[in-house]
């Protein structure tokens, strides 16, 4: 199955990004394809390369980067939501790209399921 | 271009997209940002519907005045949806009534559905995006 994923909350404050990451990993392990992860609302903060959690904690930004690289998943940060929050090109961790909301709609059209994580 | 490109053959595909508004218009940004998504979706010629339930019914209440909280009143934008051919607007009856609202309290024409009817409609959707 082809999956699109939408992440609507920032890392650490909220479980949504962890859940989305674990879901994506499990889906890939089961042989599904994740086409694209779209980061919206405070979810754009998942792309911040300056994020530096304590060393005994999971590093969500890095986990997303690695998952994207390993499996060719597009990690798209919404430009409009990102601009509001100062999430610009120079802050992006490896593998993340800034693009428009159209990428979310396109993922909804192209994927068999679009799975939304957040409140 | 990347290796996933062939998977994005979206030409001529029309899916049922439903946007579900559950949050009050102010206090958090969810209502405003999901509205931006609804407007973008209109450019993709999809079968779009928009639902207002829970505190989301307040998003389209007439007479919003946000001056005192220093936030833009974006409720007029809902009236622009029609111009984007987004005309399927639904309000959940239980949410509306629990908040003392009636169908003529809204800035746009809506169809009022019971939770059960709305559930049936949700079941028919291809994509549901919540905010």
PDB file of C-alpha atoms in Angstrom:
ATOM      1  CA  UNK A   1       0.000   0.000   0.000  1.00  0.00           C
ATOM      2  CA  UNK A   2       1.158   3.534  -0.769  1.00  0.00           C
ATOM      3  CA  UNK A   3       0.943   5.836   2.229  1.00  0.00           C
ATOM      4  CA  UNK A   4       1.050   9.560   2.759  1.00  0.00           C
ATOM      5  CA  UNK A   5       1.649  10.896   6.252  1.00  0.00           C
ATOM      6  CA  UNK A   6       0.737  14.274   7.726  1.00  0.00           C
ATOM      7  CA  UNK A   7       2.444  15.414  10.945  1.00  0.00           C
ATOM      8  CA  UNK A   8       0.623  18.254  12.664  1.00  0.00           C
ATOM      9  CA  UNK A   9       2.532  18.768  15.900  1.00  0.00           C
ATOM     10  CA  UNK A  10       6.063  19.700  16.864  1.00  0.00           C
ATOM     11  CA  UNK A  11       8.509  17.187  18.305  1.00  0.00           C
ATOM     12  CA  UNK A  12       8.829  16.498  22.062  1.00  0.00           C
ATOM     13  CA  UNK A  13       5.898  18.646  23.260  1.00  0.00           C
ATOM     14  CA  UNK A  14       3.488  16.233  21.639  1.00  0.00           C
ATOM     15  CA  UNK A  15       3.424  12.511  20.872  1.00  0.00           C
ATOM     16  CA  UNK A  16       2.222  12.986  17.282  1.00  0.00           C
ATOM     17  CA  UNK A  17       5.634  13.104  15.635  1.00  0.00           C
ATOM     18  CA  UNK A  18       6.837  10.012  17.540  1.00  0.00           C
ATOM     19  CA  UNK A  19       3.671   8.129  16.593  1.00  0.00           C
ATOM     20  CA  UNK A  20       3.993   9.148  12.954  1.00  0.00           C
ATOM     21  CA  UNK A  21       7.640   8.101  12.874  1.00  0.00           C
ATOM     22  CA  UNK A  22       6.927   4.728  14.501  1.00  0.00           C
ATOM     23  CA  UNK A  23       3.957   4.175  12.190  1.00  0.00           C
ATOM     24  CA  UNK A  24       6.037   4.996   9.112  1.00  0.00           C
ATOM     25  CA  UNK A  25       8.845   2.685  10.230  1.00  0.00           C
ATOM     26  CA  UNK A  26       6.446  -0.171  10.965  1.00  0.00           C
ATOM     27  CA  UNK A  27       4.622   0.287   7.659  1.00  0.00           C
ATOM     28  CA  UNK A  28       7.883   0.163   5.708  1.00  0.00           C
ATOM     29  CA  UNK A  29       8.956  -2.926   7.634  1.00  0.00           C
ATOM     30  CA  UNK A  30       5.697  -4.591   6.592  1.00  0.00           C
ATOM     31  CA  UNK A  31       6.456  -3.855   2.945  1.00  0.00           C
ATOM     32  CA  UNK A  32       4.345  -0.729   2.452  1.00  0.00           C
ATOM     33  CA  UNK A  33       5.645   2.356   0.725  1.00  0.00           C
ATOM     34  CA  UNK A  34       5.644   5.776   2.333  1.00  0.00           C
ATOM     35  CA  UNK A  35       5.518   8.306  -0.501  1.00  0.00           C
ATOM     36  CA  UNK A  36       5.720  11.506   1.424  1.00  0.00           C
ATOM     37  CA  UNK A  37       5.602  12.951   4.917  1.00  0.00           C
ATOM     38  CA  UNK A  38       4.058  16.405   5.055  1.00  0.00           C
ATOM     39  CA  UNK A  39       4.833  18.576   8.083  1.00  0.00           C
ATOM     40  CA  UNK A  40       2.177  21.169   8.895  1.00  0.00           C
ATOM     41  CA  UNK A  41       1.204  23.465  11.781  1.00  0.00           C
ATOM     42  CA  UNK A  42       3.908  23.208  14.494  1.00  0.00           C
ATOM     43  CA  UNK A  43       4.918  19.967  12.769  1.00  0.00           C
ATOM     44  CA  UNK A  44       7.318  22.095  10.707  1.00  0.00           C
ATOM     45  CA  UNK A  45       9.569  22.162  13.780  1.00  0.00           C
ATOM     46  CA  UNK A  46      10.399  18.508  13.186  1.00  0.00           C
ATOM     47  CA  UNK A  47      12.769  19.743  10.469  1.00  0.00           C
ATOM     48  CA  UNK A  48      14.883  22.027  12.670  1.00  0.00           C
ATOM     49  CA  UNK A  49      18.507  20.951  12.358  1.00  0.00           C
ATOM     50  CA  UNK A  50      19.376  22.997  15.463  1.00  0.00           C
ATOM     51  CA  UNK A  51      17.240  20.725  17.621  1.00  0.00           C
ATOM     52  CA  UNK A  52      19.502  19.130  20.196  1.00  0.00           C
ATOM     53  CA  UNK A  53      17.713  16.864  22.663  1.00  0.00           C
ATOM     54  CA  UNK A  54      19.594  15.364  25.590  1.00  0.00           C
ATOM     55  CA  UNK A  55      21.890  12.544  24.590  1.00  0.00           C
ATOM     56  CA  UNK A  56      19.830   9.811  26.282  1.00  0.00           C
ATOM     57  CA  UNK A  57      16.652  10.919  24.485  1.00  0.00           C
ATOM     58  CA  UNK A  58      15.515  10.129  20.941  1.00  0.00           C
ATOM     59  CA  UNK A  59      16.430  12.736  18.359  1.00  0.00           C
ATOM     60  CA  UNK A  60      13.304  13.025  16.235  1.00  0.00           C
ATOM     61  CA  UNK A  61      14.772  15.398  13.680  1.00  0.00           C
ATOM     62  CA  UNK A  62      17.612  13.006  13.002  1.00  0.00           C
ATOM     63  CA  UNK A  63      15.296   9.971  12.981  1.00  0.00           C
ATOM     64  CA  UNK A  64      13.133  11.574  10.283  1.00  0.00           C
ATOM     65  CA  UNK A  65      16.217  12.538   8.264  1.00  0.00           C
ATOM     66  CA  UNK A  66      17.558   8.995   8.400  1.00  0.00           C
ATOM     67  CA  UNK A  67      14.224   7.398   7.565  1.00  0.00           C
ATOM     68  CA  UNK A  68      13.806   9.734   4.607  1.00  0.00           C
ATOM     69  CA  UNK A  69      17.270   9.045   3.289  1.00  0.00           C
ATOM     70  CA  UNK A  70      17.128   5.294   3.768  1.00  0.00           C
ATOM     71  CA  UNK A  71      13.768   4.786   2.076  1.00  0.00           C
ATOM     72  CA  UNK A  72      13.603   7.647  -0.411  1.00  0.00           C
ATOM     73  CA  UNK A  73      10.716   9.323   1.402  1.00  0.00           C
ATOM     74  CA  UNK A  74      10.023  12.967   0.646  1.00  0.00           C
ATOM     75  CA  UNK A  75       9.994  15.019   3.845  1.00  0.00           C
ATOM     76  CA  UNK A  76       8.063  18.163   2.963  1.00  0.00           C
ATOM     77  CA  UNK A  77       7.834  21.196   5.230  1.00  0.00           C
ATOM     78  CA  UNK A  78       4.925  23.501   4.439  1.00  0.00           C
ATOM     79  CA  UNK A  79       6.227  26.861   3.265  1.00  0.00           C
ATOM     80  CA  UNK A  80       3.354  28.926   4.695  1.00  0.00           C
ATOM     81  CA  UNK A  81       3.369  27.236   8.105  1.00  0.00           C
ATOM     82  CA  UNK A  82       7.180  27.324   8.091  1.00  0.00           C
ATOM     83  CA  UNK A  83       7.470  31.039   7.326  1.00  0.00           C
ATOM     84  CA  UNK A  84       5.206  31.910  10.260  1.00  0.00           C
ATOM     85  CA  UNK A  85       7.453  29.945  12.560  1.00  0.00           C
ATOM     86  CA  UNK A  86      10.824  30.946  11.116  1.00  0.00           C
ATOM     87  CA  UNK A  87      11.424  27.501   9.656  1.00  0.00           C
ATOM     88  CA  UNK A  88      13.425  28.442   6.584  1.00  0.00           C
ATOM     89  CA  UNK A  89      15.839  26.742   4.214  1.00  0.00           C
ATOM     90  CA  UNK A  90      18.908  27.479   6.354  1.00  0.00           C
ATOM     91  CA  UNK A  91      17.371  25.672   9.335  1.00  0.00           C
ATOM     92  CA  UNK A  92      16.435  22.463   7.522  1.00  0.00           C
ATOM     93  CA  UNK A  93      17.980  19.172   8.559  1.00  0.00           C
ATOM     94  CA  UNK A  94      19.155  16.740   5.854  1.00  0.00           C
ATOM     95  CA  UNK A  95      16.440  15.332   3.660  1.00  0.00           C
ATOM     96  CA  UNK A  96      13.752  17.938   4.385  1.00  0.00           C
ATOM     97  CA  UNK A  97      12.414  20.184   1.610  1.00  0.00           C
ATOM     98  CA  UNK A  98      10.234  23.280   1.823  1.00  0.00           C
ATOM     99  CA  UNK A  99       7.255  23.244  -0.493  1.00  0.00           C
ATOM    100  CA  UNK A 100       3.606  24.214  -0.763  1.00  0.00           C
ATOM    101  CA  UNK A 101       0.337  22.850   0.580  1.00  0.00           C
ATOM    102  CA  UNK A 102      -0.326  21.424  -2.867  1.00  0.00           C
ATOM    103  CA  UNK A 103       2.137  18.672  -1.940  1.00  0.00           C
ATOM    104  CA  UNK A 104      -0.236  17.566   0.815  1.00  0.00           C
ATOM    105  CA  UNK A 105      -3.224  17.433  -1.508  1.00  0.00           C
ATOM    106  CA  UNK A 106      -1.143  15.626  -4.126  1.00  0.00           C
ATOM    107  CA  UNK A 107      -0.108  13.059  -1.507  1.00  0.00           C
ATOM    108  CA  UNK A 108      -3.788  12.579  -0.664  1.00  0.00           C
ATOM    109  CA  UNK A 109      -4.563  11.939  -4.317  1.00  0.00           C
ATOM    110  CA  UNK A 110      -1.579   9.691  -5.042  1.00  0.00           C
ATOM    111  CA  UNK A 111      -1.522   7.595  -1.870  1.00  0.00           C
ATOM    112  CA  UNK A 112      -3.921   4.782  -1.021  1.00  0.00           C
ATOM    113  CA  UNK A 113      -4.195   6.248   2.486  1.00  0.00           C
ATOM    114  CA  UNK A 114      -3.280   9.594   3.982  1.00  0.00           C
ATOM    115  CA  UNK A 115      -2.709   9.177   7.708  1.00  0.00           C
ATOM    116  CA  UNK A 116      -2.918  12.284   9.906  1.00  0.00           C
ATOM    117  CA  UNK A 117      -1.081  12.561  13.230  1.00  0.00           C
ATOM    118  CA  UNK A 118      -2.004  15.304  15.698  1.00  0.00           C
ATOM    119  CA  UNK A 119      -4.820  16.568  17.877  1.00  0.00           C
TER     120      UNK A 119
ATOM    121  CA  UNK B   1      12.970  14.577 -10.024  1.00  0.00           C
ATOM    122  CA  UNK B   2      13.331  11.465  -7.926  1.00  0.00           C
ATOM    123  CA  UNK B   3      12.646   7.759  -8.147  1.00  0.00           C
ATOM    124  CA  UNK B   4       9.148   8.157  -6.684  1.00  0.00           C
ATOM    125  CA  UNK B   5       7.988  10.291  -9.585  1.00  0.00           C
ATOM    126  CA  UNK B   6       5.957   7.536 -11.340  1.00  0.00           C
ATOM    127  CA  UNK B   7       3.807   7.156  -8.229  1.00  0.00           C
ATOM    128  CA  UNK B   8       2.510  10.680  -8.616  1.00  0.00           C
ATOM    129  CA  UNK B   9       0.299   9.980 -11.557  1.00  0.00           C
ATOM    130  CA  UNK B  10      -2.556  12.107 -10.286  1.00  0.00           C
ATOM    131  CA  UNK B  11      -3.824  13.225 -13.679  1.00  0.00           C
ATOM    132  CA  UNK B  12      -7.599  12.971 -13.882  1.00  0.00           C
ATOM    133  CA  UNK B  13      -7.938  11.374 -10.429  1.00  0.00           C
ATOM    134  CA  UNK B  14     -10.786  12.873  -8.420  1.00  0.00           C
ATOM    135  CA  UNK B  15     -10.998  11.841  -4.784  1.00  0.00           C
ATOM    136  CA  UNK B  16     -13.396  12.753  -2.036  1.00  0.00           C
ATOM    137  CA  UNK B  17     -11.540  15.056   0.372  1.00  0.00           C
ATOM    138  CA  UNK B  18     -13.156  15.999   3.656  1.00  0.00           C
ATOM    139  CA  UNK B  19     -11.753  18.661   5.951  1.00  0.00           C
ATOM    140  CA  UNK B  20     -12.956  18.333   9.529  1.00  0.00           C
ATOM    141  CA  UNK B  21     -12.857  21.485  11.655  1.00  0.00           C
ATOM    142  CA  UNK B  22     -13.111  20.669  15.346  1.00  0.00           C
ATOM    143  CA  UNK B  23     -11.394  23.622  17.028  1.00  0.00           C
ATOM    144  CA  UNK B  24     -12.563  27.070  18.070  1.00  0.00           C
ATOM    145  CA  UNK B  25     -11.454  29.745  15.579  1.00  0.00           C
ATOM    146  CA  UNK B  26      -9.160  31.517  18.027  1.00  0.00           C
ATOM    147  CA  UNK B  27      -6.968  30.228  20.843  1.00  0.00           C
ATOM    148  CA  UNK B  28      -5.031  27.913  18.537  1.00  0.00           C
ATOM    149  CA  UNK B  29      -4.011  28.224  14.892  1.00  0.00           C
ATOM    150  CA  UNK B  30      -5.674  25.023  13.682  1.00  0.00           C
ATOM    151  CA  UNK B  31      -8.773  26.658  12.218  1.00  0.00           C
ATOM    152  CA  UNK B  32      -6.829  29.247  10.236  1.00  0.00           C
ATOM    153  CA  UNK B  33      -4.237  26.861   8.837  1.00  0.00           C
ATOM    154  CA  UNK B  34      -6.688  24.129   7.842  1.00  0.00           C
ATOM    155  CA  UNK B  35      -8.653  26.789   5.973  1.00  0.00           C
ATOM    156  CA  UNK B  36      -5.524  27.547   3.942  1.00  0.00           C
ATOM    157  CA  UNK B  37      -5.394  23.855   3.071  1.00  0.00           C
ATOM    158  CA  UNK B  38      -9.041  23.831   1.979  1.00  0.00           C
ATOM    159  CA  UNK B  39      -8.400  26.768  -0.358  1.00  0.00           C
ATOM    160  CA  UNK B  40      -5.368  25.041  -1.923  1.00  0.00           C
ATOM    161  CA  UNK B  41      -7.307  21.798  -2.388  1.00  0.00           C
ATOM    162  CA  UNK B  42      -9.782  23.663  -4.587  1.00  0.00           C
ATOM    163  CA  UNK B  43      -7.029  24.145  -7.179  1.00  0.00           C
ATOM    164  CA  UNK B  44      -6.745  20.368  -7.597  1.00  0.00           C
ATOM    165  CA  UNK B  45     -10.292  19.791  -8.870  1.00  0.00           C
ATOM    166  CA  UNK B  46     -11.131  17.321  -6.122  1.00  0.00           C
ATOM    167  CA  UNK B  47     -14.523  16.562  -4.568  1.00  0.00           C
ATOM    168  CA  UNK B  48     -14.117  18.685  -1.441  1.00  0.00           C
ATOM    169  CA  UNK B  49     -16.371  18.918   1.583  1.00  0.00           C
ATOM    170  CA  UNK B  50     -15.870  20.805   4.826  1.00  0.00           C
ATOM    171  CA  UNK B  51     -17.281  19.813   8.206  1.00  0.00           C
ATOM    172  CA  UNK B  52     -17.700  21.933  11.328  1.00  0.00           C
ATOM    173  CA  UNK B  53     -18.139  20.013  14.564  1.00  0.00           C
ATOM    174  CA  UNK B  54     -17.288  20.282  18.254  1.00  0.00           C
ATOM    175  CA  UNK B  55     -16.027  23.842  18.918  1.00  0.00           C
ATOM    176  CA  UNK B  56     -15.325  24.070  15.177  1.00  0.00           C
ATOM    177  CA  UNK B  57     -18.917  25.272  14.723  1.00  0.00           C
ATOM    178  CA  UNK B  58     -17.818  28.609  16.207  1.00  0.00           C
ATOM    179  CA  UNK B  59     -15.501  29.154  13.220  1.00  0.00           C
ATOM    180  CA  UNK B  60     -18.405  30.185  11.027  1.00  0.00           C
ATOM    181  CA  UNK B  61     -20.461  32.059  13.621  1.00  0.00           C
ATOM    182  CA  UNK B  62     -21.673  35.465  12.474  1.00  0.00           C
ATOM    183  CA  UNK B  63     -20.510  38.654  14.147  1.00  0.00           C
ATOM    184  CA  UNK B  64     -16.962  37.754  15.136  1.00  0.00           C
ATOM    185  CA  UNK B  65     -14.992  40.672  16.543  1.00  0.00           C
ATOM    186  CA  UNK B  66     -11.342  39.943  17.329  1.00  0.00           C
ATOM    187  CA  UNK B  67     -10.045  43.470  17.918  1.00  0.00           C
ATOM    188  CA  UNK B  68      -9.523  42.938  21.626  1.00  0.00           C
ATOM    189  CA  UNK B  69      -7.364  39.824  21.161  1.00  0.00           C
ATOM    190  CA  UNK B  70      -5.113  41.303  18.440  1.00  0.00           C
ATOM    191  CA  UNK B  71      -5.808  38.494  15.986  1.00  0.00           C
ATOM    192  CA  UNK B  72      -7.165  38.783  12.468  1.00  0.00           C
ATOM    193  CA  UNK B  73     -10.849  37.932  12.075  1.00  0.00           C
ATOM    194  CA  UNK B  74     -10.643  35.434   9.229  1.00  0.00           C
ATOM    195  CA  UNK B  75     -14.310  34.428   9.239  1.00  0.00           C
ATOM    196  CA  UNK B  76     -15.013  36.390   5.983  1.00  0.00           C
ATOM    197  CA  UNK B  77     -12.722  33.906   4.199  1.00  0.00           C
ATOM    198  CA  UNK B  78     -15.333  31.150   4.614  1.00  0.00           C
ATOM    199  CA  UNK B  79     -17.629  33.206   2.419  1.00  0.00           C
ATOM    200  CA  UNK B  80     -14.980  33.021  -0.325  1.00  0.00           C
ATOM    201  CA  UNK B  81     -15.150  29.208  -0.431  1.00  0.00           C
ATOM    202  CA  UNK B  82     -18.098  29.311  -2.790  1.00  0.00           C
ATOM    203  CA  UNK B  83     -15.941  31.173  -5.322  1.00  0.00           C
ATOM    204  CA  UNK B  84     -13.513  28.246  -5.189  1.00  0.00           C
ATOM    205  CA  UNK B  85     -16.369  25.795  -5.845  1.00  0.00           C
ATOM    206  CA  UNK B  86     -16.162  24.503  -2.288  1.00  0.00           C
ATOM    207  CA  UNK B  87     -19.876  24.369  -1.594  1.00  0.00           C
ATOM    208  CA  UNK B  88     -20.382  21.233   0.479  1.00  0.00           C
ATOM    209  CA  UNK B  89     -20.340  22.615   3.994  1.00  0.00           C
ATOM    210  CA  UNK B  90     -21.705  20.529   6.854  1.00  0.00           C
ATOM    211  CA  UNK B  91     -22.400  21.259  10.500  1.00  0.00           C
ATOM    212  CA  UNK B  92     -22.896  18.506  13.041  1.00  0.00           C
ATOM    213  CA  UNK B  93     -26.274  19.009  14.655  1.00  0.00           C
ATOM    214  CA  UNK B  94     -25.309  17.836  18.135  1.00  0.00           C
ATOM    215  CA  UNK B  95     -22.317  20.211  18.293  1.00  0.00           C
ATOM    216  CA  UNK B  96     -24.419  23.118  17.043  1.00  0.00           C
ATOM    217  CA  UNK B  97     -27.267  22.560  19.468  1.00  0.00           C
ATOM    218  CA  UNK B  98     -25.012  21.938  22.468  1.00  0.00           C
ATOM    219  CA  UNK B  99     -23.562  25.398  21.887  1.00  0.00           C
ATOM    220  CA  UNK B 100     -26.922  27.137  21.550  1.00  0.00           C
ATOM    221  CA  UNK B 101     -26.446  27.828  17.839  1.00  0.00           C
ATOM    222  CA  UNK B 102     -28.909  27.527  14.964  1.00  0.00           C
ATOM    223  CA  UNK B 103     -28.457  27.274  11.211  1.00  0.00           C
ATOM    224  CA  UNK B 104     -29.020  31.015  10.659  1.00  0.00           C
ATOM    225  CA  UNK B 105     -26.153  31.900  13.023  1.00  0.00           C
ATOM    226  CA  UNK B 106     -23.569  31.048  10.368  1.00  0.00           C
ATOM    227  CA  UNK B 107     -21.770  33.240   7.818  1.00  0.00           C
ATOM    228  CA  UNK B 108     -22.197  30.612   5.090  1.00  0.00           C
ATOM    229  CA  UNK B 109     -25.034  28.315   4.043  1.00  0.00           C
ATOM    230  CA  UNK B 110     -24.539  24.885   5.582  1.00  0.00           C
ATOM    231  CA  UNK B 111     -26.272  21.549   5.651  1.00  0.00           C
ATOM    232  CA  UNK B 112     -26.908  20.321   9.180  1.00  0.00           C
ATOM    233  CA  UNK B 113     -26.368  16.599   9.723  1.00  0.00           C
ATOM    234  CA  UNK B 114     -26.670  14.378  12.770  1.00  0.00           C
ATOM    235  CA  UNK B 115     -23.532  12.722  14.101  1.00  0.00           C
ATOM    236  CA  UNK B 116     -24.774   9.465  12.634  1.00  0.00           C
ATOM    237  CA  UNK B 117     -25.393  10.950   9.184  1.00  0.00           C
ATOM    238  CA  UNK B 118     -22.001  12.642   9.302  1.00  0.00           C
ATOM    239  CA  UNK B 119     -20.392   9.349  10.213  1.00  0.00           C
ATOM    240  CA  UNK B 120     -21.944   7.810   7.124  1.00  0.00           C
ATOM    241  CA  UNK B 121     -20.598  10.642   4.987  1.00  0.00           C
ATOM    242  CA  UNK B 122     -17.122  10.264   6.483  1.00  0.00           C
ATOM    243  CA  UNK B 123     -17.241   6.600   5.613  1.00  0.00           C
ATOM    244  CA  UNK B 124     -17.566   7.530   1.928  1.00  0.00           C
ATOM    245  CA  UNK B 125     -14.467   9.751   1.877  1.00  0.00           C
ATOM    246  CA  UNK B 126     -11.095   8.895   0.380  1.00  0.00           C
ATOM    247  CA  UNK B 127      -9.112  11.432   2.387  1.00  0.00           C
ATOM    248  CA  UNK B 128      -9.977  13.060   5.707  1.00  0.00           C
ATOM    249  CA  UNK B 129      -7.823  15.911   6.985  1.00  0.00           C
ATOM    250  CA  UNK B 130      -8.486  17.188  10.482  1.00  0.00           C
ATOM    251  CA  UNK B 131      -7.646  20.418  12.193  1.00  0.00           C
TER     252      UNK B 131
END
